[in-house]
């Protein structure tokens, strides 16, 4: 199981770090990703990481501002967010993809099986 935390209220231009703690080993998964859903909008993949080699994907809207990282010792995946904008306001979820034999990294939410509860990020002055 995955548990996301770290959300909160931040001013535009500010930074925030989200954490996704796994109850097991993150190496058991094919990929782990961060997703978000804003009110009235579809869930979107923000960033995803293939566990085997650390290959990553970033949505265009967050490139250069968000970074995904992994702590192998603590089985935790982080989302470092900087230069936050009001449009980044959403509930953020972490999720894991078991892969089912796939080798190509995807950040489509429909590939991800194990979802943690969301954490709300609000960017507002």
mmCIF file with all atom_site columns, C-alpha atoms in Angstrom:
data_model
loop_
_atom_site.group_PDB
_atom_site.id
_atom_site.type_symbol
_atom_site.label_atom_id
_atom_site.label_alt_id
_atom_site.label_comp_id
_atom_site.label_asym_id
_atom_site.label_entity_id
_atom_site.label_seq_id
_atom_site.pdbx_PDB_ins_code
_atom_site.Cartn_x
_atom_site.Cartn_y
_atom_site.Cartn_z
_atom_site.occupancy
_atom_site.B_iso_or_equiv
_atom_site.pdbx_formal_charge
_atom_site.auth_seq_id
_atom_site.auth_comp_id
_atom_site.auth_asym_id
_atom_site.auth_atom_id
_atom_site.pdbx_PDB_model_num
ATOM 1   C CA . UNK A 1 1   ? 0.000   0.000  0.000   1.00 0.00 ? 1   UNK A CA 1
ATOM 2   C CA . UNK A 1 2   ? 1.031   3.560  -0.654  1.00 0.00 ? 2   UNK A CA 1
ATOM 3   C CA . UNK A 1 3   ? 0.453   6.598  1.498   1.00 0.00 ? 3   UNK A CA 1
ATOM 4   C CA . UNK A 1 4   ? 0.878   10.140 0.218   1.00 0.00 ? 4   UNK A CA 1
ATOM 5   C CA . UNK A 1 5   ? 1.482   13.115 2.475   1.00 0.00 ? 5   UNK A CA 1
ATOM 6   C CA . UNK A 1 6   ? 2.900   16.604 2.490   1.00 0.00 ? 6   UNK A CA 1
ATOM 7   C CA . UNK A 1 7   ? 0.156   18.635 0.879   1.00 0.00 ? 7   UNK A CA 1
ATOM 8   C CA . UNK A 1 8   ? -0.888  22.042 2.114   1.00 0.00 ? 8   UNK A CA 1
ATOM 9   C CA . UNK A 1 9   ? -1.388  25.677 1.284   1.00 0.00 ? 9   UNK A CA 1
ATOM 10  C CA . UNK A 1 10  ? 1.469   27.452 -0.471  1.00 0.00 ? 10  UNK A CA 1
ATOM 11  C CA . UNK A 1 11  ? 1.798   30.822 -2.134  1.00 0.00 ? 11  UNK A CA 1
ATOM 12  C CA . UNK A 1 12  ? 2.411   31.140 -5.855  1.00 0.00 ? 12  UNK A CA 1
ATOM 13  C CA . UNK A 1 13  ? 6.103   30.749 -6.571  1.00 0.00 ? 13  UNK A CA 1
ATOM 14  C CA . UNK A 1 14  ? 6.595   28.644 -3.491  1.00 0.00 ? 14  UNK A CA 1
ATOM 15  C CA . UNK A 1 15  ? 7.794   25.080 -3.048  1.00 0.00 ? 15  UNK A CA 1
ATOM 16  C CA . UNK A 1 16  ? 6.438   21.923 -1.504  1.00 0.00 ? 16  UNK A CA 1
ATOM 17  C CA . UNK A 1 17  ? 7.593   18.336 -1.175  1.00 0.00 ? 17  UNK A CA 1
ATOM 18  C CA . UNK A 1 18  ? 5.158   15.448 -1.262  1.00 0.00 ? 18  UNK A CA 1
ATOM 19  C CA . UNK A 1 19  ? 6.055   12.015 0.083   1.00 0.00 ? 19  UNK A CA 1
ATOM 20  C CA . UNK A 1 20  ? 4.737   8.611  -0.962  1.00 0.00 ? 20  UNK A CA 1
ATOM 21  C CA . UNK A 1 21  ? 5.580   5.883  1.517   1.00 0.00 ? 21  UNK A CA 1
ATOM 22  C CA . UNK A 1 22  ? 5.287   2.267  0.406   1.00 0.00 ? 22  UNK A CA 1
ATOM 23  C CA . UNK A 1 23  ? 4.479   -0.480 2.879   1.00 0.00 ? 23  UNK A CA 1
ATOM 24  C CA . UNK A 1 24  ? 6.674   -2.851 0.911   1.00 0.00 ? 24  UNK A CA 1
ATOM 25  C CA . UNK A 1 25  ? 9.725   -2.446 -1.263  1.00 0.00 ? 25  UNK A CA 1
ATOM 26  C CA . UNK A 1 26  ? 9.417   0.069  -4.065  1.00 0.00 ? 26  UNK A CA 1
ATOM 27  C CA . UNK A 1 27  ? 11.630  -2.279 -6.077  1.00 0.00 ? 27  UNK A CA 1
ATOM 28  C CA . UNK A 1 28  ? 8.651   -4.652 -6.215  1.00 0.00 ? 28  UNK A CA 1
ATOM 29  C CA . UNK A 1 29  ? 6.974   -2.277 -8.648  1.00 0.00 ? 29  UNK A CA 1
ATOM 30  C CA . UNK A 1 30  ? 7.606   -1.575 -12.320 1.00 0.00 ? 30  UNK A CA 1
ATOM 31  C CA . UNK A 1 31  ? 6.915   2.137  -11.922 1.00 0.00 ? 31  UNK A CA 1
ATOM 32  C CA . UNK A 1 32  ? 5.646   4.684  -9.431  1.00 0.00 ? 32  UNK A CA 1
ATOM 33  C CA . UNK A 1 33  ? 3.948   7.879  -10.411 1.00 0.00 ? 33  UNK A CA 1
ATOM 34  C CA . UNK A 1 34  ? 2.367   11.039 -9.169  1.00 0.00 ? 34  UNK A CA 1
ATOM 35  C CA . UNK A 1 35  ? -1.016  12.073 -10.493 1.00 0.00 ? 35  UNK A CA 1
ATOM 36  C CA . UNK A 1 36  ? -3.319  14.951 -9.783  1.00 0.00 ? 36  UNK A CA 1
ATOM 37  C CA . UNK A 1 37  ? -6.938  15.824 -10.177 1.00 0.00 ? 37  UNK A CA 1
ATOM 38  C CA . UNK A 1 38  ? -8.305  19.329 -9.974  1.00 0.00 ? 38  UNK A CA 1
ATOM 39  C CA . UNK A 1 39  ? -12.024 20.043 -9.447  1.00 0.00 ? 39  UNK A CA 1
ATOM 40  C CA . UNK A 1 40  ? -13.931 19.443 -12.630 1.00 0.00 ? 40  UNK A CA 1
ATOM 41  C CA . UNK A 1 41  ? -10.903 18.098 -14.472 1.00 0.00 ? 41  UNK A CA 1
ATOM 42  C CA . UNK A 1 42  ? -9.691  14.655 -15.412 1.00 0.00 ? 42  UNK A CA 1
ATOM 43  C CA . UNK A 1 43  ? -6.951  12.895 -13.510 1.00 0.00 ? 43  UNK A CA 1
ATOM 44  C CA . UNK A 1 44  ? -3.590  13.507 -15.157 1.00 0.00 ? 44  UNK A CA 1
ATOM 45  C CA . UNK A 1 45  ? -0.154  11.993 -14.864 1.00 0.00 ? 45  UNK A CA 1
ATOM 46  C CA . UNK A 1 46  ? 2.297   14.522 -13.466 1.00 0.00 ? 46  UNK A CA 1
ATOM 47  C CA . UNK A 1 47  ? 5.465   12.472 -13.348 1.00 0.00 ? 47  UNK A CA 1
ATOM 48  C CA . UNK A 1 48  ? 6.360   8.792  -13.332 1.00 0.00 ? 48  UNK A CA 1
ATOM 49  C CA . UNK A 1 49  ? 9.518   6.810  -12.703 1.00 0.00 ? 49  UNK A CA 1
ATOM 50  C CA . UNK A 1 50  ? 10.512  3.358  -13.915 1.00 0.00 ? 50  UNK A CA 1
ATOM 51  C CA . UNK A 1 51  ? 12.005  1.647  -10.890 1.00 0.00 ? 51  UNK A CA 1
ATOM 52  C CA . UNK A 1 52  ? 14.567  -0.537 -12.697 1.00 0.00 ? 52  UNK A CA 1
ATOM 53  C CA . UNK A 1 53  ? 16.609  2.305  -14.163 1.00 0.00 ? 53  UNK A CA 1
ATOM 54  C CA . UNK A 1 54  ? 15.115  5.542  -12.861 1.00 0.00 ? 54  UNK A CA 1
ATOM 55  C CA . UNK A 1 55  ? 13.803  6.598  -16.263 1.00 0.00 ? 55  UNK A CA 1
ATOM 56  C CA . UNK A 1 56  ? 11.295  9.388  -15.820 1.00 0.00 ? 56  UNK A CA 1
ATOM 57  C CA . UNK A 1 57  ? 8.421   11.107 -17.552 1.00 0.00 ? 57  UNK A CA 1
ATOM 58  C CA . UNK A 1 58  ? 7.183   14.616 -16.824 1.00 0.00 ? 58  UNK A CA 1
ATOM 59  C CA . UNK A 1 59  ? 4.056   16.287 -18.079 1.00 0.00 ? 59  UNK A CA 1
ATOM 60  C CA . UNK A 1 60  ? 4.851   19.393 -20.113 1.00 0.00 ? 60  UNK A CA 1
ATOM 61  C CA . UNK A 1 61  ? 3.032   21.546 -17.588 1.00 0.00 ? 61  UNK A CA 1
ATOM 62  C CA . UNK A 1 62  ? 5.512   20.661 -14.821 1.00 0.00 ? 62  UNK A CA 1
ATOM 63  C CA . UNK A 1 63  ? 8.810   20.193 -16.675 1.00 0.00 ? 63  UNK A CA 1
ATOM 64  C CA . UNK A 1 64  ? 11.564  22.192 -15.053 1.00 0.00 ? 64  UNK A CA 1
ATOM 65  C CA . UNK A 1 65  ? 9.497   22.785 -11.917 1.00 0.00 ? 65  UNK A CA 1
ATOM 66  C CA . UNK A 1 66  ? 8.742   19.337 -10.499 1.00 0.00 ? 66  UNK A CA 1
ATOM 67  C CA . UNK A 1 67  ? 11.158  16.501 -9.766  1.00 0.00 ? 67  UNK A CA 1
ATOM 68  C CA . UNK A 1 68  ? 10.453  12.913 -8.783  1.00 0.00 ? 68  UNK A CA 1
ATOM 69  C CA . UNK A 1 69  ? 12.988  11.112 -6.623  1.00 0.00 ? 69  UNK A CA 1
ATOM 70  C CA . UNK A 1 70  ? 13.237  7.841  -4.771  1.00 0.00 ? 70  UNK A CA 1
ATOM 71  C CA . UNK A 1 71  ? 14.689  6.882  -1.386  1.00 0.00 ? 71  UNK A CA 1
ATOM 72  C CA . UNK A 1 72  ? 15.503  3.184  -1.592  1.00 0.00 ? 72  UNK A CA 1
ATOM 73  C CA . UNK A 1 73  ? 16.341  2.871  2.097   1.00 0.00 ? 73  UNK A CA 1
ATOM 74  C CA . UNK A 1 74  ? 13.008  4.215  3.303   1.00 0.00 ? 74  UNK A CA 1
ATOM 75  C CA . UNK A 1 75  ? 10.917  2.921  0.377   1.00 0.00 ? 75  UNK A CA 1
ATOM 76  C CA . UNK A 1 76  ? 9.636   6.408  -0.255  1.00 0.00 ? 76  UNK A CA 1
ATOM 77  C CA . UNK A 1 77  ? 9.111   8.360  -3.459  1.00 0.00 ? 77  UNK A CA 1
ATOM 78  C CA . UNK A 1 78  ? 9.082   12.138 -3.378  1.00 0.00 ? 78  UNK A CA 1
ATOM 79  C CA . UNK A 1 79  ? 7.626   14.843 -5.540  1.00 0.00 ? 79  UNK A CA 1
ATOM 80  C CA . UNK A 1 80  ? 9.575   18.066 -5.250  1.00 0.00 ? 80  UNK A CA 1
ATOM 81  C CA . UNK A 1 81  ? 7.501   20.964 -6.507  1.00 0.00 ? 81  UNK A CA 1
ATOM 82  C CA . UNK A 1 82  ? 8.835   24.456 -7.055  1.00 0.00 ? 82  UNK A CA 1
ATOM 83  C CA . UNK A 1 83  ? 7.667   27.642 -8.763  1.00 0.00 ? 83  UNK A CA 1
ATOM 84  C CA . UNK A 1 84  ? 4.154   26.566 -7.935  1.00 0.00 ? 84  UNK A CA 1
ATOM 85  C CA . UNK A 1 85  ? 1.279   28.134 -9.805  1.00 0.00 ? 85  UNK A CA 1
ATOM 86  C CA . UNK A 1 86  ? -2.417  28.409 -8.914  1.00 0.00 ? 86  UNK A CA 1
ATOM 87  C CA . UNK A 1 87  ? -3.157  25.926 -11.694 1.00 0.00 ? 87  UNK A CA 1
ATOM 88  C CA . UNK A 1 88  ? -1.132  23.325 -9.782  1.00 0.00 ? 88  UNK A CA 1
ATOM 89  C CA . UNK A 1 89  ? -3.907  23.259 -7.200  1.00 0.00 ? 89  UNK A CA 1
ATOM 90  C CA . UNK A 1 90  ? -5.276  19.719 -7.064  1.00 0.00 ? 90  UNK A CA 1
ATOM 91  C CA . UNK A 1 91  ? -5.454  16.545 -5.065  1.00 0.00 ? 91  UNK A CA 1
ATOM 92  C CA . UNK A 1 92  ? -2.200  14.704 -5.659  1.00 0.00 ? 92  UNK A CA 1
ATOM 93  C CA . UNK A 1 93  ? -2.034  10.920 -5.621  1.00 0.00 ? 93  UNK A CA 1
ATOM 94  C CA . UNK A 1 94  ? 0.833   8.486  -5.807  1.00 0.00 ? 94  UNK A CA 1
ATOM 95  C CA . UNK A 1 95  ? 0.318   5.123  -7.433  1.00 0.00 ? 95  UNK A CA 1
ATOM 96  C CA . UNK A 1 96  ? 2.304   2.055  -8.413  1.00 0.00 ? 96  UNK A CA 1
ATOM 97  C CA . UNK A 1 97  ? 2.342   0.084  -11.641 1.00 0.00 ? 97  UNK A CA 1
ATOM 98  C CA . UNK A 1 98  ? 3.137   -3.614 -11.319 1.00 0.00 ? 98  UNK A CA 1
ATOM 99  C CA . UNK A 1 99  ? 3.964   -3.750 -14.995 1.00 0.00 ? 99  UNK A CA 1
ATOM 100 C CA . UNK A 1 100 ? 2.460   -7.092 -16.069 1.00 0.00 ? 100 UNK A CA 1
ATOM 101 C CA . UNK A 1 101 ? 5.424   -7.723 -18.341 1.00 0.00 ? 101 UNK A CA 1
ATOM 102 C CA . UNK A 1 102 ? 5.552   -4.272 -19.904 1.00 0.00 ? 102 UNK A CA 1
ATOM 103 C CA . UNK A 1 103 ? 8.906   -2.563 -20.363 1.00 0.00 ? 103 UNK A CA 1
ATOM 104 C CA . UNK A 1 104 ? 7.875   0.866  -21.625 1.00 0.00 ? 104 UNK A CA 1
ATOM 105 C CA . UNK A 1 105 ? 7.230   3.509  -19.009 1.00 0.00 ? 105 UNK A CA 1
ATOM 106 C CA . UNK A 1 106 ? 3.805   5.064  -19.165 1.00 0.00 ? 106 UNK A CA 1
ATOM 107 C CA . UNK A 1 107 ? 2.238   7.754  -17.052 1.00 0.00 ? 107 UNK A CA 1
ATOM 108 C CA . UNK A 1 108 ? -1.301  6.914  -18.048 1.00 0.00 ? 108 UNK A CA 1
ATOM 109 C CA . UNK A 1 109 ? -3.245  6.550  -14.818 1.00 0.00 ? 109 UNK A CA 1
ATOM 110 C CA . UNK A 1 110 ? -5.100  3.492  -16.169 1.00 0.00 ? 110 UNK A CA 1
ATOM 111 C CA . UNK A 1 111 ? -1.875  1.457  -16.013 1.00 0.00 ? 111 UNK A CA 1
ATOM 112 C CA . UNK A 1 112 ? -1.488  2.024  -12.283 1.00 0.00 ? 112 UNK A CA 1
ATOM 113 C CA . UNK A 1 113 ? -2.925  -0.512 -9.871  1.00 0.00 ? 113 UNK A CA 1
ATOM 114 C CA . UNK A 1 114 ? -2.062  0.451  -6.340  1.00 0.00 ? 114 UNK A CA 1
ATOM 115 C CA . UNK A 1 115 ? -3.269  3.894  -5.297  1.00 0.00 ? 115 UNK A CA 1
ATOM 116 C CA . UNK A 1 116 ? -2.658  5.792  -2.123  1.00 0.00 ? 116 UNK A CA 1
ATOM 117 C CA . UNK A 1 117 ? -5.060  8.322  -0.687  1.00 0.00 ? 117 UNK A CA 1
ATOM 118 C CA . UNK A 1 118 ? -4.658  11.805 -2.081  1.00 0.00 ? 118 UNK A CA 1
ATOM 119 C CA . UNK A 1 119 ? -3.108  14.847 -0.505  1.00 0.00 ? 119 UNK A CA 1
ATOM 120 C CA . UNK A 1 120 ? -4.461  18.301 -1.265  1.00 0.00 ? 120 UNK A CA 1
ATOM 121 C CA . UNK A 1 121 ? -2.152  20.988 -2.626  1.00 0.00 ? 121 UNK A CA 1
ATOM 122 C CA . UNK A 1 122 ? -3.549  24.506 -2.762  1.00 0.00 ? 122 UNK A CA 1
ATOM 123 C CA . UNK A 1 123 ? -1.556  27.264 -4.420  1.00 0.00 ? 123 UNK A CA 1
ATOM 124 C CA . UNK A 1 124 ? -3.034  30.605 -3.513  1.00 0.00 ? 124 UNK A CA 1
ATOM 125 C CA . UNK A 1 125 ? -2.068  33.979 -2.155  1.00 0.00 ? 125 UNK A CA 1
#
